[in-house]
Amino acid sequence: MKHFLHVATLAPTFALTACNGGDLLSNFVPDEGYRVIHDLRYGDGPRRTLDLYVPEGAAPAAPTIVFFYGGGWQSGSKDDYLYVG
């Protein structure tokens, strides 16, 4: 019964996200505990921006992780990877 409840709970989420794994995972990201600085420019052109996710209380010299999504800079969007940030 417990397994059925999990499936029943997640089924609408799969339907709403068209079974996109990234969208599904992003639905579980909390809305607090970090701030996002959107669209920091690192070069010329409309797609050369990044989002910086900063945890609350992070030390100024805290390590930084850089995540490059696939697509060869031809397809995809950084907006599809909220769950990584």
Coordinates of N, CA and C in Angstrom, one line a residue:
M1 N 0.8 -1.2 0.0 CA 0.0 0.0 0.0 C 0.9 1.3 0.0
K2 N 1.9 1.2 0.8 CA 2.8 2.4 0.9 C 3.4 2.7 -0.5
H3 N 3.9 1.7 -1.2 CA 4.4 1.9 -2.6 C 3.4 2.5 -3.5
F4 N 2.1 2.1 -3.4 CA 1.1 2.6 -4.2 C 0.9 4.1 -4.0
L5 N 1.0 4.5 -2.7 CA 0.8 5.9 -2.4 C 1.9 6.8 -3.0
H6 N 3.1 6.3 -3.0 CA 4.2 7.1 -3.6 C 4.0 7.2 -5.1
V7 N 3.6 6.1 -5.8 CA 3.3 6.2 -7.2 C 2.1 7.1 -7.5
A8 N 1.1 7.1 -6.6 CA -0.1 7.9 -6.8 C 0.3 9.4 -6.6
T9 N 1.2 9.6 -5.7 CA 1.6 11.0 -5.4 C 2.5 11.6 -6.6
L10 N 3.3 10.7 -7.1 CA 4.3 11.2 -8.1 C 3.6 11.2 -9.5
A11 N 2.6 10.4 -9.8 CA 2.0 10.4 -11.1 C 1.6 11.7 -11.7
P12 N 0.9 12.6 -10.9 CA 0.6 13.9 -11.5 C 1.8 14.7 -11.8
T13 N 2.9 14.6 -11.0 CA 4.1 15.3 -11.2 C 4.7 14.9 -12.6
F14 N 4.8 13.6 -12.8 CA 5.3 13.1 -14.1 C 4.4 13.6 -15.3
A15 N 3.1 13.6 -15.1 CA 2.2 14.1 -16.1 C 2.5 15.6 -16.4
L16 N 2.6 16.4 -15.4 CA 2.8 17.8 -15.5 C 4.2 18.2 -16.2
T17 N 5.2 17.4 -15.9 CA 6.5 17.7 -16.5 C 6.8 16.9 -17.7
A18 N 5.8 16.2 -18.3 CA 6.0 15.4 -19.5 C 7.2 14.4 -19.3
C19 N 7.3 13.9 -18.1 CA 8.3 12.9 -17.8 C 9.8 13.4 -18.0
N20 N 10.0 14.7 -18.0 CA 11.3 15.2 -18.1 C 12.0 15.0 -16.7
G21 N 13.1 14.3 -16.6 CA 13.7 14.0 -15.4 C 14.2 15.3 -14.6
G22 N 14.8 16.2 -15.4 CA 15.2 17.4 -14.8 C 14.1 18.3 -14.2
D23 N 13.0 18.4 -14.9 CA 11.9 19.1 -14.3 C 11.3 18.4 -13.1
L24 N 11.3 17.1 -13.2 CA 10.8 16.3 -12.0 C 11.6 16.6 -10.8
L25 N 12.9 16.5 -10.9 CA 13.8 16.7 -9.8 C 13.7 18.2 -9.3
S26 N 13.6 19.1 -10.2 CA 13.5 20.5 -9.8 C 12.3 20.8 -9.0
N27 N 11.2 20.0 -9.1 CA 10.0 20.2 -8.3 C 10.3 20.0 -6.8
F28 N 11.4 19.3 -6.5 CA 11.7 19.0 -5.1 C 12.7 19.9 -4.5
V29 N 13.1 20.9 -5.2 CA 14.1 21.9 -4.7 C 13.4 22.8 -3.8
P30 N 13.9 23.1 -2.6 CA 13.3 24.0 -1.7 C 13.4 25.4 -2.2
D31 N 12.4 26.3 -1.8 CA 12.4 27.7 -2.2 C 13.2 28.6 -1.3
E32 N 13.8 28.0 -0.3 CA 14.6 28.9 0.6 C 15.9 28.2 1.0
G33 N 16.8 29.0 1.6 CA 18.1 28.4 2.1 C 19.2 28.8 1.1
Y34 N 18.9 29.5 0.1 CA 19.9 30.0 -0.9 C 19.3 31.2 -1.6
R35 N 20.2 31.9 -2.3 CA 19.8 33.0 -3.2 C 20.4 32.7 -4.5
V36 N 19.7 33.2 -5.6 CA 20.2 33.0 -6.9 C 20.4 34.4 -7.6
I37 N 21.6 34.5 -8.1 CA 21.9 35.6 -8.9 C 21.8 35.2 -10.4
H38 N 20.8 35.6 -11.1 CA 20.5 35.2 -12.4 C 21.3 36.0 -13.5
D39 N 21.6 35.3 -14.6 CA 22.1 35.8 -15.8 C 23.3 36.7 -15.7
L40 N 24.3 36.2 -14.9 CA 25.6 36.9 -14.9 C 26.3 36.6 -16.3
R41 N 26.7 37.7 -16.9 CA 27.2 37.6 -18.2 C 28.7 37.2 -18.2
Y42 N 29.1 36.2 -19.0 CA 30.5 35.8 -19.1 C 31.1 35.9 -20.5
G43 N 30.3 36.5 -21.4 CA 30.8 36.7 -22.8 C 29.7 37.4 -23.6
D44 N 30.0 37.6 -24.9 CA 29.0 38.2 -25.8 C 28.0 37.2 -26.2
G45 N 26.8 37.7 -26.6 CA 25.8 36.8 -27.1 C 24.7 36.5 -26.0
P46 N 23.5 36.2 -26.5 CA 22.4 36.0 -25.6 C 22.5 34.8 -24.7
R47 N 23.2 33.8 -25.1 CA 23.3 32.5 -24.3 C 24.5 32.4 -23.3
R48 N 25.3 33.4 -23.3 CA 26.5 33.4 -22.5 C 26.3 34.1 -21.1
T49 N 25.4 33.4 -20.4 CA 25.1 33.9 -19.0 C 25.1 32.6 -18.1
L50 N 25.3 32.9 -16.8 CA 25.2 31.8 -15.9 C 24.4 32.3 -14.7
D51 N 23.9 31.3 -13.9 CA 23.2 31.6 -12.6 C 24.1 31.2 -11.5
L52 N 24.2 32.0 -10.5 CA 25.0 31.7 -9.3 C 24.1 31.4 -8.1
Y53 N 24.2 30.2 -7.6 CA 23.4 29.8 -6.4 C 24.3 29.9 -5.2
V54 N 23.9 30.7 -4.2 CA 24.7 31.0 -3.0 C 23.9 30.5 -1.8
P55 N 24.4 29.5 -1.1 CA 23.7 29.0 0.1 C 23.8 30.1 1.2
E56 N 22.7 30.2 2.0 CA 22.7 31.2 3.1 C 23.8 30.8 4.1
G57 N 24.5 31.8 4.5 CA 25.5 31.6 5.5 C 26.8 31.0 4.9
A58 N 27.0 31.0 3.6 CA 28.2 30.6 3.0 C 29.3 31.5 3.3
A59 N 30.5 31.0 3.6 CA 31.7 31.8 3.9 C 32.1 32.5 2.6
P60 N 32.7 33.7 2.6 CA 33.1 34.4 1.4 C 34.1 33.5 0.6
A61 N 34.9 32.7 1.2 CA 35.9 31.9 0.5 C 35.4 30.5 0.3
A62 N 34.2 30.2 0.3 CA 33.6 28.9 0.2 C 33.9 28.4 -1.2
P63 N 34.2 27.0 -1.4 CA 34.4 26.5 -2.7 C 33.3 26.7 -3.6
T64 N 33.5 26.7 -4.9 CA 32.5 26.9 -5.9 C 32.5 25.7 -6.8
I65 N 31.4 25.2 -7.2 CA 31.2 24.1 -8.1 C 30.6 24.7 -9.4
V66 N 31.2 24.3 -10.5 CA 30.8 24.8 -11.8 C 30.2 23.6 -12.6
F67 N 28.9 23.7 -13.0 CA 28.2 22.7 -13.7 C 27.9 23.1 -15.2
F68 N 28.4 22.3 -16.1 CA 28.1 22.6 -17.5 C 27.1 21.5 -18.0
Y69 N 26.0 21.9 -18.5 CA 25.0 21.0 -19.0 C 25.4 20.6 -20.4
G70 N 24.9 19.5 -20.9 CA 25.2 19.1 -22.3 C 24.5 19.9 -23.3
G71 N 24.7 19.6 -24.5 CA 24.1 20.3 -25.6 C 25.0 21.1 -26.5
G72 N 26.3 21.0 -26.2 CA 27.3 21.6 -27.1 C 27.1 23.1 -27.3
W73 N 26.5 23.8 -26.4 CA 26.2 25.2 -26.5 C 25.3 25.5 -27.7
Q74 N 24.6 24.5 -28.1 CA 23.6 24.6 -29.2 C 22.2 24.4 -28.8
S75 N 22.0 23.7 -27.7 CA 20.6 23.4 -27.3 C 20.6 23.3 -25.8
G76 N 19.4 23.2 -25.2 CA 19.3 23.1 -23.8 C 19.3 24.5 -23.2
S77 N 19.1 24.5 -21.8 CA 19.0 25.8 -21.1 C 19.4 25.6 -19.7
K78 N 20.1 26.5 -19.1 CA 20.5 26.5 -17.7 C 19.3 26.4 -16.8
D79 N 18.2 26.9 -17.3 CA 16.9 26.9 -16.5 C 16.4 25.5 -16.3
D80 N 16.9 24.5 -17.1 CA 16.4 23.2 -16.9 C 17.1 22.4 -15.8
Y81 N 18.0 23.1 -15.1 CA 18.9 22.4 -14.1 C 18.8 23.0 -12.7
L82 N 17.7 23.5 -12.3 CA 17.6 24.1 -11.0 C 18.0 23.1 -9.9
Y83 N 17.7 21.8 -10.1 CA 18.1 20.8 -9.1 C 19.6 20.7 -8.9
V84 N 20.4 21.0 -9.9 CA 21.8 21.0 -9.7 C 22.3 22.1 -8.8
G85 N 21.7 23.3 -9.1 CA 22.1 24.5 -8.3 C 21.8 24.4 -6.9

